[in-house]
CSV table of C-alpha atoms and ligand atoms in Angstrom, one decimal:
chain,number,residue,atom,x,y,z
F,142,UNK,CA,107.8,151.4,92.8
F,143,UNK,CA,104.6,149.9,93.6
F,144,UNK,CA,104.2,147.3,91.2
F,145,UNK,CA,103.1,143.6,92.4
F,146,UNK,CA,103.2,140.5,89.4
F,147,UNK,CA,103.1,137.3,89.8
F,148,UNK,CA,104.9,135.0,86.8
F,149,UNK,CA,104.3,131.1,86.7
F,150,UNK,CA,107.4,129.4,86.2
F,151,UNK,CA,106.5,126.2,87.1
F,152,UNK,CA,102.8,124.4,88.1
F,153,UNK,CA,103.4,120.9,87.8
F,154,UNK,CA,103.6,118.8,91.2
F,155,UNK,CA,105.6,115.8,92.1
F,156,UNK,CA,108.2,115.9,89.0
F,157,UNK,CA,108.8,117.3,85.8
F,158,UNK,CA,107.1,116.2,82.2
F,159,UNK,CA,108.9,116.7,79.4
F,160,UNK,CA,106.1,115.7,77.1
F,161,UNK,CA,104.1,117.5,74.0
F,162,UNK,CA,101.0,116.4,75.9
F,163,UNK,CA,102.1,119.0,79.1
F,164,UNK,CA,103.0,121.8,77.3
F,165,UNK,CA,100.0,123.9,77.4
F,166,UNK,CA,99.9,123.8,81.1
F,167,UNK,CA,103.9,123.3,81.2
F,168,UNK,CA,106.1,120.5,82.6
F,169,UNK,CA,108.4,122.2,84.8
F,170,UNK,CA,107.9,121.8,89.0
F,171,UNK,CA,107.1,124.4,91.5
F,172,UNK,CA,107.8,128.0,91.4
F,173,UNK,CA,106.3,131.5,91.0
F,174,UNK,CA,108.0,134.7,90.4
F,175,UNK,CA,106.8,137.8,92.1
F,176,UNK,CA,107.9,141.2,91.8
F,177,UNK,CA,106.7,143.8,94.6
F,178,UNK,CA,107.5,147.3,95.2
F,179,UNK,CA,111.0,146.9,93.1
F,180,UNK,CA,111.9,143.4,95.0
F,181,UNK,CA,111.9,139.8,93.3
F,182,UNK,CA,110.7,137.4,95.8
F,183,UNK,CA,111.1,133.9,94.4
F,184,UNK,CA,108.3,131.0,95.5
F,185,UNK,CA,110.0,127.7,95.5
F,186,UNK,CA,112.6,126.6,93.4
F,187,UNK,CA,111.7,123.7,91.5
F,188,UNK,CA,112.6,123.1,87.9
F,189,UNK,CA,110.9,126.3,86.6
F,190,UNK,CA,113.2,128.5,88.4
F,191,UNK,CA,116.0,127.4,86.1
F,192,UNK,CA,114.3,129.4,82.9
F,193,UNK,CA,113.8,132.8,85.6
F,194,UNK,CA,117.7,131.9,85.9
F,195,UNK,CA,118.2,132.5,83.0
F,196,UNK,CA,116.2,135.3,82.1
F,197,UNK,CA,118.2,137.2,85.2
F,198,UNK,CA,121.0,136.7,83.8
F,199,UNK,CA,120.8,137.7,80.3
F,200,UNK,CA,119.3,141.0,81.7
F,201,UNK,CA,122.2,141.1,84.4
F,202,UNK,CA,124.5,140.6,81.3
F,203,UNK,CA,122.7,143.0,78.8
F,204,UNK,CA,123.0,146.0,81.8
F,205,UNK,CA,126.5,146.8,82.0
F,206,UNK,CA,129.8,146.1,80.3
F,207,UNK,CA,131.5,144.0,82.6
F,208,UNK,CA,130.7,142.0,86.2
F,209,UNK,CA,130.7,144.8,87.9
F,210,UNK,CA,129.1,147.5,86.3
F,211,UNK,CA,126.3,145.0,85.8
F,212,UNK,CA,123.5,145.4,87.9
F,213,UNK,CA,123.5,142.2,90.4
F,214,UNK,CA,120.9,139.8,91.0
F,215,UNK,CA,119.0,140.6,93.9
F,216,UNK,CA,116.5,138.0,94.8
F,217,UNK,CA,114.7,136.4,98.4
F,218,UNK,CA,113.5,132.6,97.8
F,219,UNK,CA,111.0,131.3,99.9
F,220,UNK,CA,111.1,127.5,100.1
F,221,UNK,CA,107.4,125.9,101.1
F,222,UNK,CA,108.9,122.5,101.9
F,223,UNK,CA,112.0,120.4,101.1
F,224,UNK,CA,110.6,117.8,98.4
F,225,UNK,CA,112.1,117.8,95.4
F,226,UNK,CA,109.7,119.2,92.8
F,227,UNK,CA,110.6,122.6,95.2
F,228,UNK,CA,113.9,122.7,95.4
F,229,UNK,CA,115.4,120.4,92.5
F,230,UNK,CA,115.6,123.7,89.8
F,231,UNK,CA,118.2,125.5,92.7
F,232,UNK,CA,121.4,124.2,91.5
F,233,UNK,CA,120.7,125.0,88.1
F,234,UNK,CA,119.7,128.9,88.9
F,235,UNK,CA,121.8,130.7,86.8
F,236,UNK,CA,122.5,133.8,88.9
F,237,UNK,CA,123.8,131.3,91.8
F,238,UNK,CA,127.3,131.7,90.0
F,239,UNK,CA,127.5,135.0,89.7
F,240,UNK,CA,129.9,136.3,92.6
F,241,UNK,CA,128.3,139.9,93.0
F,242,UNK,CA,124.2,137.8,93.2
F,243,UNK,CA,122.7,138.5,96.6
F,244,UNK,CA,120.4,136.0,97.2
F,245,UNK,CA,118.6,135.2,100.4
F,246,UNK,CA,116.9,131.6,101.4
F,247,UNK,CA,114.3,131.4,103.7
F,248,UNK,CA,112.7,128.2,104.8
F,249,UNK,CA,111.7,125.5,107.8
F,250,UNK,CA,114.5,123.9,109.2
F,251,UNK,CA,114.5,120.2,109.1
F,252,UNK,CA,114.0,118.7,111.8
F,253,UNK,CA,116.7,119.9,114.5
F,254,UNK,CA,119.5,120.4,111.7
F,255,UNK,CA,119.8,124.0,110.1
F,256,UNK,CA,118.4,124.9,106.8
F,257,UNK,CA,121.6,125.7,105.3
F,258,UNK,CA,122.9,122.3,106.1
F,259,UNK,CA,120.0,120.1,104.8
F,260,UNK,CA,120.4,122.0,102.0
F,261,UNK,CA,124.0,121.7,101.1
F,262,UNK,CA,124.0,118.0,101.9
F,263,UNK,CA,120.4,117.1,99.4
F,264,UNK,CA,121.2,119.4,97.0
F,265,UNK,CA,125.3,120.1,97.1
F,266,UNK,CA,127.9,117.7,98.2
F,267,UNK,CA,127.6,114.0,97.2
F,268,UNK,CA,124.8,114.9,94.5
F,269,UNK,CA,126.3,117.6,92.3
F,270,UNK,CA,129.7,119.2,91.0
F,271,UNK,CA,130.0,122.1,93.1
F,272,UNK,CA,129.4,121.8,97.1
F,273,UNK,CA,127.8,125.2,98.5
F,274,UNK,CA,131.1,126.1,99.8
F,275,UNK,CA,132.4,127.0,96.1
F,276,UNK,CA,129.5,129.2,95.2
F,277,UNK,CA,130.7,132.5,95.1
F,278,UNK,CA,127.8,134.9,95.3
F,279,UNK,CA,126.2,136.2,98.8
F,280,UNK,CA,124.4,133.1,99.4
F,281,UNK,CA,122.6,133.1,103.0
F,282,UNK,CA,120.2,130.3,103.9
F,283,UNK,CA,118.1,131.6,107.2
F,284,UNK,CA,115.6,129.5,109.3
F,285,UNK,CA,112.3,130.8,109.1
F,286,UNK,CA,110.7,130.8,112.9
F,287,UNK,CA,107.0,130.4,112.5
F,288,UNK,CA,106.6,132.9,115.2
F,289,UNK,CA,108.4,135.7,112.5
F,290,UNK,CA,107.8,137.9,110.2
F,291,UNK,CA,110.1,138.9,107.6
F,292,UNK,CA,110.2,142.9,106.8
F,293,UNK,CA,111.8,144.3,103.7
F,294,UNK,CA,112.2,147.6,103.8
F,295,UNK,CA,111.9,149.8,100.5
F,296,UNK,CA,115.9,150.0,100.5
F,297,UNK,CA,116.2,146.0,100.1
F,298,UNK,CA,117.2,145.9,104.1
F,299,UNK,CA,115.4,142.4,105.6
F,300,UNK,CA,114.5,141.9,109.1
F,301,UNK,CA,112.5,139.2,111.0
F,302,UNK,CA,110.5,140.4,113.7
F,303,UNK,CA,108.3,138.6,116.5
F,304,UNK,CA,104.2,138.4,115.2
F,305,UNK,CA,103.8,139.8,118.6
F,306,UNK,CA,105.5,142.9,118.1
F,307,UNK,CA,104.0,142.9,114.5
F,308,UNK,CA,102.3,146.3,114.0
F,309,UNK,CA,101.0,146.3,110.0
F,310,UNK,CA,100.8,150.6,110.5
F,311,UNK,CA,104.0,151.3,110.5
F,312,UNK,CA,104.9,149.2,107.4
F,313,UNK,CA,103.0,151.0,104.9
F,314,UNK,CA,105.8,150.8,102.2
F,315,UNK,CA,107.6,147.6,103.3
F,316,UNK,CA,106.7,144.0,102.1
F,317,UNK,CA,105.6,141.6,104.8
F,318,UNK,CA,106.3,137.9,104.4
F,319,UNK,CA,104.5,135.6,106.9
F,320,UNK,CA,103.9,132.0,106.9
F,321,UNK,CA,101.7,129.3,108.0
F,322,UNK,CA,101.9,125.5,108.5
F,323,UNK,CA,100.3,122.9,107.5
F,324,UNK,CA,100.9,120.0,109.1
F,325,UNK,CA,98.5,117.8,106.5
F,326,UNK,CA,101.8,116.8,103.9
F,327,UNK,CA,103.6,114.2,104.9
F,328,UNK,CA,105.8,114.3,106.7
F,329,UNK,CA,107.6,117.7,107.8
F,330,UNK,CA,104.4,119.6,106.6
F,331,UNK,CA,104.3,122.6,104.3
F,332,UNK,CA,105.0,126.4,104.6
F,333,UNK,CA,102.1,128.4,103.2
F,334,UNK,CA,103.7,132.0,102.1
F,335,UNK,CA,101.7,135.2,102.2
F,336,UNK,CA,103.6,138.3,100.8
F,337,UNK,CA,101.7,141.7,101.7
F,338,UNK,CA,102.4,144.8,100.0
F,339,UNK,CA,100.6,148.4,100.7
F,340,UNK,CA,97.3,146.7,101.6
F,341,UNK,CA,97.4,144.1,98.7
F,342,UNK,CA,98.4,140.3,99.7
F,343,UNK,CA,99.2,137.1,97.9
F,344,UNK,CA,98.8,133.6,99.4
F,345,UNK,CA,100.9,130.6,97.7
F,346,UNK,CA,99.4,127.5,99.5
F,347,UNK,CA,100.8,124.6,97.8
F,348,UNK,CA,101.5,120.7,98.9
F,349,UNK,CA,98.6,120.9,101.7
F,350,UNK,CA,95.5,118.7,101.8
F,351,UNK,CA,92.5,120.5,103.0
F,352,UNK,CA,89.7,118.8,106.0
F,353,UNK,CA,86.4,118.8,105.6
F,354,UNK,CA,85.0,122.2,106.0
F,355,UNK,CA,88.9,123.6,105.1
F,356,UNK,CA,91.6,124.3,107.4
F,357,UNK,CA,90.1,127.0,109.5
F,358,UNK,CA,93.3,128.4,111.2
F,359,UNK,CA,94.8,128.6,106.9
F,360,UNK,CA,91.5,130.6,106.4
F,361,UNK,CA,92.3,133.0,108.7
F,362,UNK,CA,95.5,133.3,107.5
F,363,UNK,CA,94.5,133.5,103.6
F,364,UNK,CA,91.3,136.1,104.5
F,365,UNK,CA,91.0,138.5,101.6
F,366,UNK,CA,93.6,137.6,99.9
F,367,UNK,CA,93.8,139.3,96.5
F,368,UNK,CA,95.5,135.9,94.8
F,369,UNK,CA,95.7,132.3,96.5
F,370,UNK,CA,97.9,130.2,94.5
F,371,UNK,CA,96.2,126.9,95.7
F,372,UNK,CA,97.4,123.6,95.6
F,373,UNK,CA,94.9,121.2,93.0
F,374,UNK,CA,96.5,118.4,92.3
F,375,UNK,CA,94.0,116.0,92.3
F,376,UNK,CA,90.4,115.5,90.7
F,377,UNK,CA,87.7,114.4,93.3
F,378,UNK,CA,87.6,111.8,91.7
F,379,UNK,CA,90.9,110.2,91.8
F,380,UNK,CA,91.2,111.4,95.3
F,381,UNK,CA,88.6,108.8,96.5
F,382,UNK,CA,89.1,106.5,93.8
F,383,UNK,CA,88.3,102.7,95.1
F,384,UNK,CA,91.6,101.5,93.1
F,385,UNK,CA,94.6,103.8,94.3
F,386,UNK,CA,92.9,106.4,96.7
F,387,UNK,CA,95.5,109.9,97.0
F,388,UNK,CA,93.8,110.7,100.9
F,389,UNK,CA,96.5,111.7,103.0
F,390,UNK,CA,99.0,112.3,100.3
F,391,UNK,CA,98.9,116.3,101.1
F,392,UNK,CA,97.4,117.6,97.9
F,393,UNK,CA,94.0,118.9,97.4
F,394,UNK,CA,91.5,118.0,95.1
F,395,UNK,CA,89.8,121.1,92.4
F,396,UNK,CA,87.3,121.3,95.2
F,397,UNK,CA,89.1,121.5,98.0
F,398,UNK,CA,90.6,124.7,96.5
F,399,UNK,CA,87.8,126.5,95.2
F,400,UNK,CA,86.0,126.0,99.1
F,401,UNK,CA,89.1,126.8,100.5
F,402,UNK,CA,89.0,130.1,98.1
F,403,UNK,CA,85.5,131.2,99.1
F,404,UNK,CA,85.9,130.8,102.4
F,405,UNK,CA,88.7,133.0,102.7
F,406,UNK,CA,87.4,135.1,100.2
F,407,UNK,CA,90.4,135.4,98.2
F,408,UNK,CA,89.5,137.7,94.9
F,409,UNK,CA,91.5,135.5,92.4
F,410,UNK,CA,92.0,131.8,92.6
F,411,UNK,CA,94.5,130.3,90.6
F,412,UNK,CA,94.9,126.2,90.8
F,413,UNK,CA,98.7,124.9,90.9
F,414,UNK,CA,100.7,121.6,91.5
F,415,UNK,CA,98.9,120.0,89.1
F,416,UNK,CA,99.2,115.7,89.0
F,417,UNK,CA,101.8,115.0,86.2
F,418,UNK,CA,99.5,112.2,85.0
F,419,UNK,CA,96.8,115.0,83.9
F,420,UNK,CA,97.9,116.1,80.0
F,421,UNK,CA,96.6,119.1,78.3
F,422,UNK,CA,93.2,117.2,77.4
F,423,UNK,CA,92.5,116.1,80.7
F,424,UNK,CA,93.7,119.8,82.4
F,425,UNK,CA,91.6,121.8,79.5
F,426,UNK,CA,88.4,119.6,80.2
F,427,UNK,CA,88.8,120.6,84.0
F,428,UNK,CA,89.4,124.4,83.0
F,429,UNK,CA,86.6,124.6,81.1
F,430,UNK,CA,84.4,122.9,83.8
F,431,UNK,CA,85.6,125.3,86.4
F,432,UNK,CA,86.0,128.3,85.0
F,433,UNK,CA,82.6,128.4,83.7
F,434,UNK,CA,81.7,128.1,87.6
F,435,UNK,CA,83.6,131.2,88.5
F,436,UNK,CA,85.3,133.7,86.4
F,437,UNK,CA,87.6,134.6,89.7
F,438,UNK,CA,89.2,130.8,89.1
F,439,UNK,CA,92.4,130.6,87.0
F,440,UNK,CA,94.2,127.8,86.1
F,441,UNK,CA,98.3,128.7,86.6
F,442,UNK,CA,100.3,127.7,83.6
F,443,UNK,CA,103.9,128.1,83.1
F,444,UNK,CA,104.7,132.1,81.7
F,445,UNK,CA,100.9,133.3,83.3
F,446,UNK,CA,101.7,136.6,84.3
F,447,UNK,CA,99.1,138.4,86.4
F,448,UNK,CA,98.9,141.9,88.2
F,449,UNK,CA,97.9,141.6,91.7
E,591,ZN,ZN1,105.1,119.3,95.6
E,592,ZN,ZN1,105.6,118.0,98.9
């Protein structure tokens, strides 16, 4: 299968709006569904990844006749950072409960501690009904190494391997999931995630504050991509505003994006993480201002789809 979709789930940064106002652009927090060569590869679980939940397991319930004749959930999530507004939708994931789910975490440890246990104590124990040790499908949380790459193979099979020994001929048919990080979000920095699949690539760069002249090393990493999901959240604007400036809060500004975007010459822009203060008004001014300046700029909302 050599499909490759992106489907916004959630676009809105910092926390969720349930508000009329928000709707257009949608309310719920980080994540983006991708489907590549037959995988689901999940960015970020924020409170969008509850509908996807959902969705996987109405189809999981519609394709068999009983647990397990169904056909499991299959899915790799790929956490960016720890905040909340990307992680706060994963005890609410549907498919979680499923015993036969296979599921696989991938993110940047905290600090010294293990992924797996940051997550259980934030997320799990003191804070919610079920600690991680009742959930019954294959739940693995892995470390990502920044010196890795992850492999999976056409079969579903997952492997890390060393970027030194990383040879991109010999994976022709596999998906390749690298990362870079950005040390400009306070204050354990962010994972950019870029999925490659038979010479096509994706970049989601969210919760990262560009420098003047962008983040050379990030364009590097983000060079051709054929989609960079870029973090926007702020206006230029409110960004230097004299009242309540945002500098060194780890977002990017409209701007910042769409230099970050030609420089790297990604194909397809889209801008994400949007400021919950902006409403539909303020969001459909912007769109209209910047999409008029390229037509390669996109503005996510929640239930975009788009083939890579
Ligand atoms: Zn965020
Ligand atoms: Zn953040």
């Amino acid at each position: 299968m050599q499909d490759f979709k992106i489907k916004f789930r959630g676009v809105r940064g910092s926390h969720p709006t349930a508000k009329q106002s928000h709707l257009k652009f949608g309310g719920n927090t980080s994540c983006v569904e991708v489907w590549v060569g037959g995988h689901l590869i999940i960015l970020d679980a924020g409170t969008g990844i509850i509908d996807l939940g959902r969705d996987l397991q109405k189809d999981h319930i519609l394709s068999g006749t009983d647990l397990y004749s169904r056909k499991p959930v299959d899915a790799t999530i790929m956490l960016s950072h720890l905040h909340q507004d990307h992680t706060q939708g994963l005890q609410f994931f549907a498919p979680l409960f499923i015993p036969t789910t296979k599921l696989d975490i991938y993110g940047l440890p905290y600090s010294n501690e293990p992924l797996s246990e940051t997550i259980s104590n934030m997320l799990f124990e003191r804070v919610f009904p079920v600690s991680i040790d009742e959930i019954q499908s294959n739940f693995n949380i892995h470390d990502f190494a920044l010196k890795n790459v992850l492999i999976i193979n056409p079969d579903g099979a997952k492997k890390f391997i060393a970027q030194s020994d990383f040879n991109p001929d010999v994976h022709n048919d596999d998906i390749i999931i690298s990362v870079y990080k950005t040390t400009a979000h306070p204050k354990n920095g962010s994972l950019s995630i870029k999925i490659q699949y038979n010479g096509k690539s994706v970049v989601y760069a969210t919760d990262k504050e560009s420098y003047i002249g962008c983040d050379k090393k990030f364009i590097e990493f983000a060079h051709g991509a054929n989609v960079l999901i870029h973090d926007a959240q702020y206006t230029q604007q409110d960004y230097i505003s004299p009242i309540l400036p945002k500098q060194g809060f780890g977002h990017s500004t409209f701007n910042m994006a769409t230099e970050t975007a030609k420089f790297a010459k990604a194909k397809t822009l889209f801008f994400f993480h949007y400021d919950p203060n902006y409403d539909d008004g303020i969001l459909s001014m912007l769109e209209d201002e910047y999409t008029n300046i390229s037509e390669n700029i996109i503005f996510a909302k929640e239930n975009l789809e788009f083939t890579v």
